[in-house]
Amino acid sequence: DAGVIQSPRHEVTEMGQEVTLRCKPISGHNSLFWYRQTMMRGLELLIYFNNNVPIDDSGMPEDRFSAKMPNASFSTLKIQPSEPRDSAVYFCASRSYREMNTEAFFGQGTRLTVV
Amino acid sequence: KQEVTQIPAALSVPEGENLVLNCSFTDSAIYNLQWFRQDPGKGLTSLLLIQSSQREQTSGRLNASLDKSSGRSTLYIAASQPGDSATYLCAVKTIFNKFYFGSGTKLNVKP
């Protein structure tokens, strides 16, 4: 397996624009997590899905953020409209929910810069 | 809410030295604890996973211990090498399938 795949790797956008980050989890994994990493706040959990269903989105900072998982092999995190304070590295991770004590695997991240 | 703390925030050691990184968490009701390595500008690489019922796990020069009752874990790196330079993060998994991360320890191993 190629691991968790995120795209794009880097994104630079202007304030006010819509940004869509994409994630392909490891095949067979049915839990998917979106994290945001900044120097100030470290790694923060934004939202996670089990079996394509959002379970906990309490970490989503504002209504400008939304996430979807239309099927087991794809998820998106959308920011609309984007703001400079959204600049961060966004990570997607997946694991197998059926087995409670398994490792989580992370993608390489998307570095977002909003100017 | 689970709080995870890592000490020290940064560590610089000469090559060959053995070292210990610390991780503490406030709620002992965890399923497991995972140590990750992050290189600059890169993603997270899983190093070791310790189940809540285990006391330690070993992989090569790495040894991780877990004392759930006291809310502590350590990552021991033997005979450190310059290639070990990275940020090391610990994360605890709660019963709600959520991972909480520490802020990391930035390790620099000098040749």
Short mmCIF file of C-alpha atoms in Angstrom, two decimals:
data_model
loop_
_atom_site.label_atom_id
_atom_site.label_comp_id
_atom_site.label_asym_id
_atom_site.label_seq_id
_atom_site.Cartn_x
_atom_site.Cartn_y
_atom_site.Cartn_z
CA ASP A 1 0.00 0.00 0.00
CA ALA A 2 1.23 3.51 -0.76
CA GLY A 3 0.19 4.79 2.63
CA VAL A 4 -2.08 7.74 3.32
CA ILE A 5 -2.01 10.04 0.30
CA GLN A 6 -2.72 13.73 0.57
CA SER A 7 -2.98 16.33 -2.15
CA PRO A 8 -1.84 18.88 -2.85
CA ARG A 9 1.44 18.89 -0.93
CA HIS A 10 1.57 22.68 -1.00
CA GLU A 11 -1.14 25.23 -1.54
CA VAL A 12 -0.83 28.99 -1.69
CA THR A 13 -4.04 30.92 -2.00
CA GLU A 14 -5.37 34.40 -1.52
CA MET A 15 -7.54 35.33 1.41
CA GLY A 16 -11.20 34.75 0.66
CA GLN A 17 -10.64 31.90 -1.76
CA GLU A 18 -11.99 28.41 -1.28
CA VAL A 19 -9.43 25.73 -0.50
CA THR A 20 -10.00 21.97 -0.78
CA LEU A 21 -7.59 19.47 0.71
CA ARG A 22 -7.81 15.82 -0.27
CA CYS A 23 -6.98 12.57 1.44
CA LYS A 24 -6.93 8.94 0.40
CA PRO A 25 -6.66 6.65 3.44
CA ILE A 26 -4.93 3.30 3.51
CA SER A 27 -7.10 0.64 1.91
CA GLY A 28 -9.05 -1.25 4.55
CA HIS A 29 -8.79 1.48 7.16
CA ASN A 30 -12.16 2.73 8.25
CA SER A 31 -11.21 5.53 10.63
CA LEU A 32 -9.97 8.77 9.14
CA PHE A 33 -8.68 11.83 10.98
CA TRP A 34 -7.92 15.39 9.94
CA TYR A 35 -5.32 17.28 11.98
CA ARG A 36 -3.90 20.78 11.77
CA GLN A 37 -0.37 21.58 12.89
CA THR A 38 0.92 25.04 13.75
CA MET A 39 3.93 26.24 15.68
CA MET A 40 1.74 27.84 18.31
CA ARG A 41 -0.79 25.08 18.91
CA GLY A 42 0.96 21.90 17.77
CA LEU A 43 -1.20 19.13 16.37
CA GLU A 44 -4.94 19.64 16.78
CA LEU A 45 -7.61 17.13 15.86
CA LEU A 46 -10.20 18.78 13.64
CA ILE A 47 -12.57 15.95 12.84
CA TYR A 48 -12.64 12.20 12.53
CA PHE A 49 -14.78 9.69 10.68
CA ASN A 50 -15.63 6.05 11.37
CA ASN A 51 -17.02 4.13 8.41
CA ASN A 52 -17.42 7.38 6.45
CA VAL A 53 -19.57 8.94 9.19
CA PRO A 54 -18.33 12.04 11.04
CA ILE A 55 -18.09 11.09 14.69
CA ASP A 56 -16.58 14.14 16.32
CA ASP A 57 -16.13 17.53 14.68
CA SER A 58 -15.68 19.49 17.87
CA GLY A 59 -12.20 20.49 16.76
CA MET A 60 -13.35 22.23 13.61
CA PRO A 61 -12.54 25.85 14.35
CA GLU A 62 -15.36 27.63 12.53
CA ASP A 63 -18.20 27.18 10.10
CA ARG A 64 -15.75 28.08 7.37
CA PHE A 65 -14.35 24.58 7.76
CA SER A 66 -16.18 21.52 6.47
CA ALA A 67 -15.15 17.93 5.86
CA LYS A 68 -16.72 15.12 3.91
CA MET A 69 -16.06 11.46 3.35
CA PRO A 70 -18.25 10.35 0.45
CA ASN A 71 -16.73 6.87 0.39
CA ALA A 72 -14.19 4.71 2.18
CA SER A 73 -11.32 5.79 -0.04
CA PHE A 74 -11.64 9.56 -0.15
CA SER A 75 -12.09 12.55 2.13
CA THR A 76 -11.96 16.30 1.67
CA LEU A 77 -11.41 19.20 4.03
CA LYS A 78 -12.73 22.47 2.68
CA ILE A 79 -12.12 25.99 3.92
CA GLN A 80 -14.39 28.67 2.53
CA PRO A 81 -13.53 31.51 2.70
CA SER A 82 -9.90 31.05 3.68
CA GLU A 83 -8.09 33.47 5.99
CA PRO A 84 -4.38 34.04 6.70
CA ARG A 85 -4.75 32.47 10.16
CA ASP A 86 -5.70 29.20 8.47
CA SER A 87 -2.10 28.87 7.29
CA ALA A 88 -0.82 25.60 8.70
CA VAL A 89 0.08 22.06 7.76
CA TYR A 90 -2.97 19.85 7.50
CA PHE A 91 -2.52 16.14 8.08
CA CYS A 92 -4.78 13.25 7.33
CA ALA A 93 -4.41 9.95 9.19
CA SER A 94 -6.14 6.60 9.02
CA ARG A 95 -6.37 3.43 11.07
CA SER A 96 -8.47 0.33 11.34
CA TYR A 97 -11.39 0.91 13.66
CA ARG A 98 -12.28 -2.76 13.90
CA GLU A 99 -9.11 -3.43 15.80
CA MET A 100 -9.02 -1.01 18.68
CA ASN A 101 -5.32 -1.06 19.34
CA THR A 102 -3.74 -0.44 15.98
CA GLU A 103 -1.40 2.23 14.80
CA ALA A 104 -2.52 5.39 13.09
CA PHE A 105 -0.71 6.23 9.88
CA PHE A 106 -0.25 9.77 8.69
CA GLY A 107 0.00 11.31 5.28
CA GLN A 108 2.77 13.71 4.31
CA GLY A 109 0.54 16.69 4.93
CA THR A 110 -0.61 19.70 2.93
CA ARG A 111 1.16 22.95 3.70
CA LEU A 112 -1.40 25.70 3.28
CA THR A 113 -0.42 29.34 3.01
CA VAL A 114 -3.15 31.94 2.82
CA VAL A 115 -1.89 35.37 1.83
CA LYS B 1 -10.11 16.70 28.26
CA GLN B 2 -6.85 14.81 27.87
CA GLU B 3 -3.72 16.97 28.14
CA VAL B 4 -0.43 15.63 26.84
CA THR B 5 2.87 17.24 27.79
CA GLN B 6 6.34 16.53 26.50
CA ILE B 7 9.53 17.50 28.25
CA PRO B 8 11.99 18.80 27.26
CA ALA B 9 10.82 20.89 24.33
CA ALA B 10 14.28 20.70 22.80
CA LEU B 11 17.34 18.59 23.43
CA SER B 12 20.84 18.72 21.98
CA VAL B 13 23.25 15.85 22.62
CA PRO B 14 26.56 14.62 21.21
CA GLU B 15 26.53 11.57 19.01
CA GLY B 16 26.65 8.27 20.87
CA GLU B 17 24.84 9.45 23.95
CA ASN B 18 21.84 7.60 25.36
CA LEU B 19 18.83 9.82 25.95
CA VAL B 20 15.31 9.82 27.35
CA LEU B 21 12.32 11.75 26.11
CA ASN B 22 9.35 12.20 28.40
CA CYS B 23 5.62 12.25 27.80
CA SER B 24 2.92 12.74 30.42
CA PHE B 25 -0.85 12.64 30.13
CA THR B 26 -3.59 13.68 32.52
CA ASP B 27 -6.23 10.99 31.99
CA SER B 28 -5.05 7.42 32.48
CA ALA B 29 -8.09 6.00 30.66
CA ILE B 30 -6.22 5.38 27.42
CA TYR B 31 -6.21 2.53 24.93
CA ASN B 32 -2.68 3.00 23.73
CA LEU B 33 0.17 5.43 23.34
CA GLN B 34 2.07 5.97 20.12
CA TRP B 35 5.46 7.61 19.55
CA PHE B 36 6.05 9.37 16.25
CA ARG B 37 8.98 10.98 14.55
CA GLN B 38 8.59 14.07 12.38
CA ASP B 39 11.33 15.38 10.13
CA PRO B 40 11.24 19.03 9.08
CA GLY B 41 8.56 19.63 6.46
CA LYS B 42 7.51 16.01 6.53
CA GLY B 43 4.69 13.90 7.89
CA LEU B 44 4.65 11.74 10.99
CA THR B 45 6.31 8.34 11.03
CA SER B 46 5.12 5.85 13.62
CA LEU B 47 7.94 4.51 15.78
CA LEU B 48 6.33 2.46 18.53
CA LEU B 49 2.85 1.64 19.74
CA ILE B 50 2.30 0.57 23.33
CA GLN B 51 -1.02 -0.95 24.34
CA SER B 52 -2.52 0.16 27.64
CA SER B 53 -1.86 -3.33 29.06
CA GLN B 54 1.83 -3.26 28.15
CA ARG B 55 4.76 -1.82 30.05
CA GLU B 56 7.20 -1.38 27.19
CA GLN B 57 7.95 -1.90 23.53
CA THR B 58 11.29 -2.13 21.77
CA SER B 59 12.36 -1.54 18.21
CA GLY B 60 16.05 -1.51 17.45
CA ARG B 61 17.70 1.26 19.46
CA LEU B 62 14.34 2.56 20.66
CA ASN B 63 12.57 1.50 23.82
CA ALA B 64 9.29 2.99 24.96
CA SER B 65 7.82 2.46 28.38
CA LEU B 66 4.36 3.15 29.72
CA ASP B 67 3.19 3.67 33.28
CA LYS B 68 -0.52 4.23 32.82
CA SER B 69 -1.32 4.73 36.48
CA SER B 70 1.06 7.65 36.77
CA GLY B 71 0.29 8.98 33.31
CA ARG B 72 3.81 8.75 31.95
CA SER B 73 5.71 7.33 29.03
CA THR B 74 9.37 7.54 28.11
CA LEU B 75 11.16 7.00 24.83
CA TYR B 76 14.72 5.80 25.32
CA ILE B 77 17.13 6.16 22.41
CA ALA B 78 20.37 4.25 22.73
CA ALA B 79 23.63 5.29 21.09
CA SER B 80 22.12 8.32 19.39
CA GLN B 81 23.13 9.19 15.82
CA PRO B 82 22.88 12.42 13.80
CA GLY B 83 20.17 10.72 11.74
CA ASP B 84 18.02 10.60 14.86
CA SER B 85 17.68 14.38 14.74
CA ALA B 86 13.98 15.14 14.37
CA THR B 87 10.96 16.11 16.43
CA TYR B 88 9.51 13.29 18.51
CA LEU B 89 5.81 13.33 19.33
CA CYS B 90 3.76 11.16 21.63
CA ALA B 91 0.04 10.65 21.21
CA VAL B 92 -2.49 8.93 23.44
CA LYS B 93 -5.60 7.26 22.10
CA THR B 94 -8.67 7.61 24.27
CA ILE B 95 -11.72 5.40 24.53
CA PHE B 96 -13.44 7.75 22.08
CA ASN B 97 -10.97 6.86 19.34
CA LYS B 98 -9.38 10.30 19.55
CA PHE B 99 -5.65 10.92 19.52
CA TYR B 100 -4.20 13.69 21.64
CA PHE B 101 -0.70 14.84 20.80
CA GLY B 102 2.01 16.42 22.87
CA SER B 103 3.84 19.43 21.48
CA GLY B 104 6.93 17.37 20.77
CA THR B 105 10.60 17.27 21.69
CA LYS B 106 12.98 18.61 19.08
CA LEU B 107 16.12 16.48 19.18
CA ASN B 108 19.46 17.50 17.71
CA VAL B 109 22.26 14.94 17.72
CA LYS B 110 25.59 16.58 17.02
CA PRO B 111 28.25 14.67 15.10
#
